Short mmCIF file of N, CA and C in Angstrom, two decimals:
data_model
loop_
_atom_site.label_atom_id
_atom_site.label_comp_id
_atom_site.label_asym_id
_atom_site.label_seq_id
_atom_site.Cartn_x
_atom_site.Cartn_y
_atom_site.Cartn_z
N GLN E 1 0.82 -0.84 -0.27
CA GLN E 1 0.43 -0.26 -0.41
C GLN E 1 0.29 0.76 0.50
N VAL E 2 0.26 1.91 -0.52
CA VAL E 2 0.43 3.33 -0.07
C VAL E 2 0.51 4.79 0.86
N GLN E 3 1.42 5.44 1.23
CA GLN E 3 0.54 6.53 2.11
C GLN E 3 0.44 7.58 1.30
N LEU E 4 -1.13 8.08 1.76
CA LEU E 4 -1.81 9.28 1.06
C LEU E 4 -1.76 10.34 2.29
N VAL E 5 -1.46 11.42 1.38
CA VAL E 5 -1.60 12.45 2.81
C VAL E 5 -2.09 13.49 1.68
N GLU E 6 -3.48 14.24 2.33
CA GLU E 6 -4.10 15.11 1.83
C GLU E 6 -3.92 16.69 3.21
N SER E 7 -4.28 17.27 1.62
CA SER E 7 -3.96 19.13 2.30
C SER E 7 -4.61 19.78 1.83
N GLY E 8 -5.08 21.14 1.58
CA GLY E 8 -5.26 22.54 1.40
C GLY E 8 -6.88 22.48 2.07
N GLY E 9 -7.45 21.74 2.71
CA GLY E 9 -8.73 21.55 3.56
C GLY E 9 -8.88 22.35 3.95
N GLY E 10 -10.60 23.59 4.36
CA GLY E 10 -10.57 24.94 4.95
C GLY E 10 -12.43 25.12 4.52
N LEU E 11 -12.03 26.85 5.04
CA LEU E 11 -13.43 26.56 5.59
C LEU E 11 -13.51 27.90 4.55
N VAL E 12 -14.50 28.08 3.06
CA VAL E 12 -14.18 28.76 2.17
C VAL E 12 -15.65 29.21 1.61
N GLN E 13 -16.58 30.56 1.02
CA GLN E 13 -17.01 31.51 0.90
C GLN E 13 -17.65 30.57 -0.33
N PRO E 14 -19.36 30.82 -0.66
CA PRO E 14 -19.63 30.24 -1.80
C PRO E 14 -19.26 30.72 -2.56
N GLY E 15 -18.57 29.90 -4.24
CA GLY E 15 -18.14 31.27 -5.59
C GLY E 15 -16.70 30.67 -4.73
N GLY E 16 -16.57 30.60 -3.97
CA GLY E 16 -14.96 31.03 -4.16
C GLY E 16 -14.41 28.93 -4.17
N SER E 17 -12.76 29.64 -3.84
CA SER E 17 -11.87 28.34 -4.72
C SER E 17 -10.99 27.50 -2.94
N LEU E 18 -10.24 26.51 -3.74
CA LEU E 18 -9.66 25.50 -2.81
C LEU E 18 -9.01 25.04 -3.32
N ARG E 19 -7.22 24.43 -3.06
CA ARG E 19 -6.54 23.83 -4.10
C ARG E 19 -6.45 22.24 -2.88
N LEU E 20 -6.90 21.21 -2.77
CA LEU E 20 -6.36 20.55 -2.31
C LEU E 20 -4.46 19.64 -3.10
N ALA E 21 -4.18 18.24 -1.82
CA ALA E 21 -3.10 18.15 -2.09
C ALA E 21 -2.68 16.49 -1.99
N CYS E 22 -3.24 15.81 -2.72
CA CYS E 22 -2.27 14.54 -2.22
C CYS E 22 -1.85 14.36 -2.47
N ALA E 23 -0.50 14.81 -1.38
CA ALA E 23 1.24 13.49 -1.68
C ALA E 23 1.00 11.82 -0.79
N ALA E 24 1.97 11.63 -2.06
CA ALA E 24 2.65 10.30 -2.25
C ALA E 24 3.55 9.40 -1.34
N SER E 25 3.86 8.72 -0.40
CA SER E 25 4.96 8.04 -0.20
C SER E 25 5.44 6.85 -0.34
N THR E 26 5.43 7.51 -2.13
CA THR E 26 6.26 5.51 -3.28
C THR E 26 7.44 5.67 -3.98
N VAL E 27 8.42 5.25 -4.20
CA VAL E 27 9.35 5.93 -5.31
C VAL E 27 8.30 5.47 -6.71
N THR E 28 7.17 4.30 -6.60
CA THR E 28 6.84 3.78 -7.87
C THR E 28 5.44 5.06 -8.10
N PHE E 29 5.04 6.33 -7.47
CA PHE E 29 4.12 7.27 -8.20
C PHE E 29 3.80 7.58 -9.43
N ASP E 30 4.60 7.52 -10.21
CA ASP E 30 4.13 7.08 -11.66
C ASP E 30 3.21 6.06 -12.38
N TYR E 31 3.14 5.19 -11.96
CA TYR E 31 2.64 3.87 -11.75
C TYR E 31 0.63 4.07 -11.07
N TYR E 32 0.55 4.62 -10.22
CA TYR E 32 -0.09 4.75 -9.54
C TYR E 32 -1.42 6.08 -10.37
N ALA E 33 -3.04 5.53 -10.42
CA ALA E 33 -3.66 6.06 -10.47
C ALA E 33 -4.21 6.93 -9.17
N ILE E 34 -4.78 8.07 -8.74
CA ILE E 34 -4.90 8.72 -8.01
C ILE E 34 -6.12 8.74 -8.22
N ALA E 35 -7.47 8.47 -6.76
CA ALA E 35 -9.02 9.31 -7.64
C ALA E 35 -8.91 10.47 -6.20
N TRP E 36 -10.16 11.11 -6.22
CA TRP E 36 -10.86 11.44 -5.11
C TRP E 36 -12.07 11.25 -5.01
N PHE E 37 -12.32 10.88 -3.69
CA PHE E 37 -13.60 10.86 -3.46
C PHE E 37 -14.01 11.75 -2.05
N ARG E 38 -15.44 11.84 -1.75
CA ARG E 38 -15.33 12.60 -0.27
C ARG E 38 -17.22 12.48 0.04
N GLN E 39 -17.36 12.36 1.50
CA GLN E 39 -18.78 11.86 1.78
C GLN E 39 -19.60 13.44 3.07
N ALA E 40 -20.09 13.50 2.61
CA ALA E 40 -20.79 14.63 2.82
C ALA E 40 -21.68 13.12 4.24
N PRO E 41 -21.89 14.44 5.64
CA PRO E 41 -22.65 13.53 7.25
C PRO E 41 -23.82 12.64 6.36
N GLY E 42 -24.07 11.48 6.34
CA GLY E 42 -25.51 11.06 6.62
C GLY E 42 -25.40 10.73 5.00
N LYS E 43 -24.34 10.51 4.01
CA LYS E 43 -24.60 10.31 2.62
C LYS E 43 -23.80 9.15 2.98
N GLU E 44 -23.20 8.77 1.14
CA GLU E 44 -22.72 7.85 0.82
C GLU E 44 -20.97 7.82 0.51
N ARG E 45 -20.13 7.98 0.62
CA ARG E 45 -19.20 8.29 0.49
C ARG E 45 -19.45 8.36 -2.00
N GLU E 46 -18.88 9.10 -2.20
CA GLU E 46 -18.79 9.53 -3.74
C GLU E 46 -18.00 10.17 -3.94
N GLY E 47 -17.58 9.20 -5.37
CA GLY E 47 -16.54 9.45 -6.62
C GLY E 47 -15.92 10.59 -7.33
N VAL E 48 -15.74 11.50 -7.13
CA VAL E 48 -15.34 13.12 -7.61
C VAL E 48 -14.37 13.17 -8.60
N SER E 49 -13.29 12.50 -9.16
CA SER E 49 -12.53 12.85 -9.69
C SER E 49 -11.20 11.63 -9.57
N CYS E 50 -10.42 11.65 -11.07
CA CYS E 50 -9.47 10.19 -10.61
C CYS E 50 -8.13 10.36 -12.47
N ILE E 51 -7.21 10.95 -11.77
CA ILE E 51 -6.17 10.83 -12.67
C ILE E 51 -5.67 9.64 -12.70
N ASP E 52 -5.25 8.99 -14.84
CA ASP E 52 -4.80 8.04 -14.51
C ASP E 52 -3.14 7.94 -14.18
N SER E 53 -2.21 7.09 -13.86
CA SER E 53 -0.82 6.78 -14.24
C SER E 53 -0.73 7.31 -15.65
N SER E 54 -0.13 6.10 -16.26
CA SER E 54 0.79 7.01 -17.81
C SER E 54 0.59 8.25 -17.98
N ASP E 55 -1.16 7.90 -18.70
CA ASP E 55 -1.26 8.80 -20.04
C ASP E 55 -1.87 10.04 -18.48
N GLY E 56 -1.71 10.29 -17.40
CA GLY E 56 -2.54 11.57 -17.31
C GLY E 56 -3.71 11.66 -17.26
N SER E 57 -4.91 10.55 -17.79
CA SER E 57 -5.96 11.06 -18.42
C SER E 57 -7.22 11.34 -16.96
N PRO E 58 -7.72 12.56 -17.56
CA PRO E 58 -8.57 13.41 -16.31
C PRO E 58 -10.04 12.46 -16.24
N HIS E 59 -10.73 12.58 -14.53
CA HIS E 59 -12.13 11.54 -14.98
C HIS E 59 -12.55 12.47 -14.10
N TYR E 60 -13.91 13.18 -14.18
CA TYR E 60 -14.89 13.90 -13.76
C TYR E 60 -16.25 13.33 -13.21
N ALA E 61 -16.87 13.52 -12.23
CA ALA E 61 -17.88 12.90 -11.95
C ALA E 61 -18.83 14.70 -12.28
N ASP E 62 -19.98 14.09 -13.33
CA ASP E 62 -20.54 15.46 -14.13
C ASP E 62 -21.60 16.25 -13.13
N SER E 63 -21.03 15.96 -11.72
CA SER E 63 -21.56 17.14 -10.97
C SER E 63 -20.61 18.34 -10.74
N VAL E 64 -19.11 17.86 -11.19
CA VAL E 64 -17.92 18.79 -11.10
C VAL E 64 -17.67 18.77 -11.93
N LYS E 65 -17.49 18.44 -13.40
CA LYS E 65 -17.56 18.50 -14.50
C LYS E 65 -17.42 20.49 -15.23
N GLY E 66 -15.82 20.79 -15.13
CA GLY E 66 -15.97 22.62 -15.87
C GLY E 66 -16.17 23.19 -14.39
N ARG E 67 -16.28 23.15 -13.33
CA ARG E 67 -15.22 23.55 -12.14
C ARG E 67 -14.30 22.86 -10.63
N PHE E 68 -14.03 20.98 -11.42
CA PHE E 68 -13.07 21.04 -11.28
C PHE E 68 -11.64 20.30 -11.53
N THR E 69 -10.57 20.70 -11.35
CA THR E 69 -9.11 20.06 -12.13
C THR E 69 -8.94 19.83 -11.30
N ILE E 70 -7.81 18.20 -11.89
CA ILE E 70 -7.31 17.09 -11.47
C ILE E 70 -6.30 17.32 -12.09
N SER E 71 -4.93 16.92 -11.55
CA SER E 71 -3.91 17.24 -12.04
C SER E 71 -2.65 16.26 -11.31
N ARG E 72 -1.21 15.94 -11.83
CA ARG E 72 -0.72 15.05 -11.22
C ARG E 72 1.10 16.43 -11.26
N ASN E 73 1.53 15.95 -10.51
CA ASN E 73 3.37 16.19 -10.57
C ASN E 73 3.47 15.53 -10.44
N ASN E 74 4.34 13.80 -11.43
CA ASN E 74 4.61 12.55 -10.74
C ASN E 74 6.39 13.49 -10.23
N ALA E 75 6.58 14.54 -10.24
CA ALA E 75 8.50 15.14 -9.29
C ALA E 75 8.20 14.82 -8.08
N LYS E 76 7.10 15.78 -7.93
CA LYS E 76 6.38 15.27 -6.61
C LYS E 76 5.88 14.62 -5.54
N ASN E 77 5.64 14.03 -6.19
CA ASN E 77 4.72 12.31 -5.78
C ASN E 77 3.59 12.89 -5.19
N THR E 78 2.58 14.16 -6.19
CA THR E 78 1.11 14.99 -5.66
C THR E 78 0.59 15.38 -6.79
N VAL E 79 -1.01 14.66 -6.48
CA VAL E 79 -1.63 15.01 -6.94
C VAL E 79 -3.03 16.24 -6.35
N TYR E 80 -3.09 16.89 -7.35
CA TYR E 80 -4.58 17.85 -6.59
C TYR E 80 -5.30 18.11 -7.90
N LEU E 81 -6.25 18.36 -7.15
CA LEU E 81 -7.88 18.59 -7.09
C LEU E 81 -7.32 20.10 -6.33
N GLN E 82 -7.92 21.17 -8.36
CA GLN E 82 -8.03 22.87 -7.71
C GLN E 82 -9.97 22.93 -7.56
N MET E 83 -10.68 22.97 -6.68
CA MET E 83 -12.30 23.62 -7.27
C MET E 83 -12.05 25.11 -6.97
N ASN E 84 -12.94 25.18 -7.95
CA ASN E 84 -13.43 25.95 -8.56
C ASN E 84 -15.07 26.65 -7.91
N SER E 85 -15.58 27.26 -7.79
CA SER E 85 -17.50 27.85 -8.29
C SER E 85 -17.27 27.40 -7.04
N LEU E 86 -17.00 26.76 -5.65
CA LEU E 86 -17.27 25.76 -4.62
C LEU E 86 -18.79 26.40 -3.95
N LYS E 87 -19.81 25.51 -4.09
CA LYS E 87 -21.32 25.21 -3.59
C LYS E 87 -21.43 24.62 -2.00
N PRO E 88 -22.21 25.10 -1.45
CA PRO E 88 -23.15 24.45 -0.14
C PRO E 88 -22.96 23.08 -0.37
N GLU E 89 -23.33 22.89 -0.84
CA GLU E 89 -23.63 21.39 -0.94
C GLU E 89 -22.13 19.85 -0.67
N ASN E 90 -21.02 21.26 -1.31
CA ASN E 90 -19.49 20.10 -1.66
C ASN E 90 -19.58 20.45 -0.77
N THR E 91 -19.67 20.76 0.33
CA THR E 91 -19.19 20.53 1.32
C THR E 91 -19.04 19.18 2.26
N ALA E 92 -17.96 18.45 2.70
CA ALA E 92 -17.73 16.94 2.52
C ALA E 92 -16.33 16.46 3.26
N VAL E 93 -15.94 15.67 3.70
CA VAL E 93 -14.70 15.08 3.57
C VAL E 93 -14.73 14.81 2.90
N TYR E 94 -13.13 15.10 2.24
CA TYR E 94 -12.59 14.47 0.41
C TYR E 94 -10.92 13.47 0.78
N TYR E 95 -10.96 12.31 0.56
CA TYR E 95 -10.25 11.57 1.22
C TYR E 95 -9.74 11.54 -0.99
N CYS E 96 -8.04 11.16 -0.59
CA CYS E 96 -8.20 11.05 -1.98
C CYS E 96 -7.81 9.34 -2.02
N ALA E 97 -7.49 8.24 -2.67
CA ALA E 97 -7.09 6.54 -3.25
C ALA E 97 -6.26 6.09 -4.38
N ALA E 98 -5.61 4.96 -3.91
CA ALA E 98 -4.60 4.83 -4.86
C ALA E 98 -4.76 3.88 -4.94
N ASP E 99 -4.44 3.93 -6.49
CA ASP E 99 -4.18 2.31 -6.89
C ASP E 99 -3.75 2.23 -8.54
N LEU E 100 -4.02 0.97 -8.63
CA LEU E 100 -2.76 1.22 -10.26
C LEU E 100 -4.19 0.96 -11.04
N ILE E 101 -4.81 1.13 -10.76
CA ILE E 101 -6.36 2.16 -12.55
C ILE E 101 -7.34 2.52 -11.62
N CYS E 102 -8.11 3.84 -12.15
CA CYS E 102 -8.68 4.07 -11.93
C CYS E 102 -10.89 3.35 -11.50
N TYR E 103 -11.14 3.02 -10.84
CA TYR E 103 -11.57 2.18 -10.03
C TYR E 103 -13.61 3.36 -10.19
N ASN E 104 -14.68 3.20 -9.92
CA ASN E 104 -15.80 3.66 -10.03
C ASN E 104 -15.89 3.44 -9.03
N ASP E 105 -15.52 2.35 -7.75
CA ASP E 105 -16.33 1.57 -6.45
C ASP E 105 -14.96 2.12 -6.20
N TYR E 106 -15.47 2.87 -4.62
CA TYR E 106 -14.59 2.81 -3.42
C TYR E 106 -13.73 1.66 -3.17
N GLU E 107 -14.37 0.43 -2.85
CA GLU E 107 -13.74 -0.37 -2.35
C GLU E 107 -12.76 -1.26 -3.66
N GLY E 108 -12.59 -0.88 -4.52
CA GLY E 108 -11.49 -0.98 -5.50
C GLY E 108 -10.20 -0.57 -4.55
N PHE E 109 -9.93 0.66 -4.29
CA PHE E 109 -8.86 1.44 -4.58
C PHE E 109 -8.20 1.12 -2.84
N SER E 110 -6.94 0.48 -2.79
CA SER E 110 -6.44 -0.24 -1.68
C SER E 110 -5.28 0.51 -0.82
N SER E 111 -4.93 1.89 -1.30
CA SER E 111 -4.49 2.82 -0.18
C SER E 111 -5.86 4.20 -0.28
N TRP E 112 -5.81 4.33 0.45
CA TRP E 112 -6.19 6.04 1.62
C TRP E 112 -5.92 6.59 2.31
N GLY E 113 -5.86 8.73 1.96
CA GLY E 113 -5.06 8.96 3.25
C GLY E 113 -6.64 9.11 3.79
N GLN E 114 -5.80 10.13 5.34
CA GLN E 114 -6.75 10.09 6.66
C GLN E 114 -8.55 11.41 6.16
N GLY E 115 -8.50 12.22 4.81
CA GLY E 115 -9.04 13.33 4.64
C GLY E 115 -9.03 14.59 5.00
N THR E 116 -9.09 15.73 4.64
CA THR E 116 -9.46 16.90 4.61
C THR E 116 -10.74 17.08 4.30
N GLN E 117 -10.99 19.03 5.71
CA GLN E 117 -12.01 18.73 5.29
C GLN E 117 -12.47 19.87 4.84
N VAL E 118 -13.44 19.82 3.89
CA VAL E 118 -13.92 20.69 3.03
C VAL E 118 -15.40 21.61 3.33
N THR E 119 -15.36 22.78 3.89
CA THR E 119 -16.40 23.81 4.37
C THR E 119 -17.00 24.63 3.40
N VAL E 120 -18.34 24.87 3.09
CA VAL E 120 -18.77 25.60 2.00
C VAL E 120 -19.02 26.02 3.01
N SER E 121 -18.85 27.70 2.75
CA SER E 121 -20.69 28.18 4.22
C SER E 121 -19.66 29.65 4.17
N SER E 122 -21.19 30.84 4.18
CA SER E 122 -20.87 32.38 4.96
C SER E 122 -20.53 32.24 5.46
#
């Protein structure tokens, strides 16, 4: 498994932006797909975005497409999630996960971070 650490969460006003980072402790970071999930109180964990390993192809949930951007910097062993035009309903704990490929189900990922809280409120 890969150790993952999320950062960048916090409190932001509606319409604001946050940039989350997922840092991985592995020398083979280039070979991992990295996904972002979120879970709001009382709701199921849902996939937000995922980025493939070799080609860096991004994938997005329909609800965030056009507002969120996932990217990776392999030299820094880090994946970023730029979140723009944030809405109160985006409030959740955001987790990053790693495995060799992007899965649709969170159960498919072998490595998880501890999560970072994102709160969108005025």
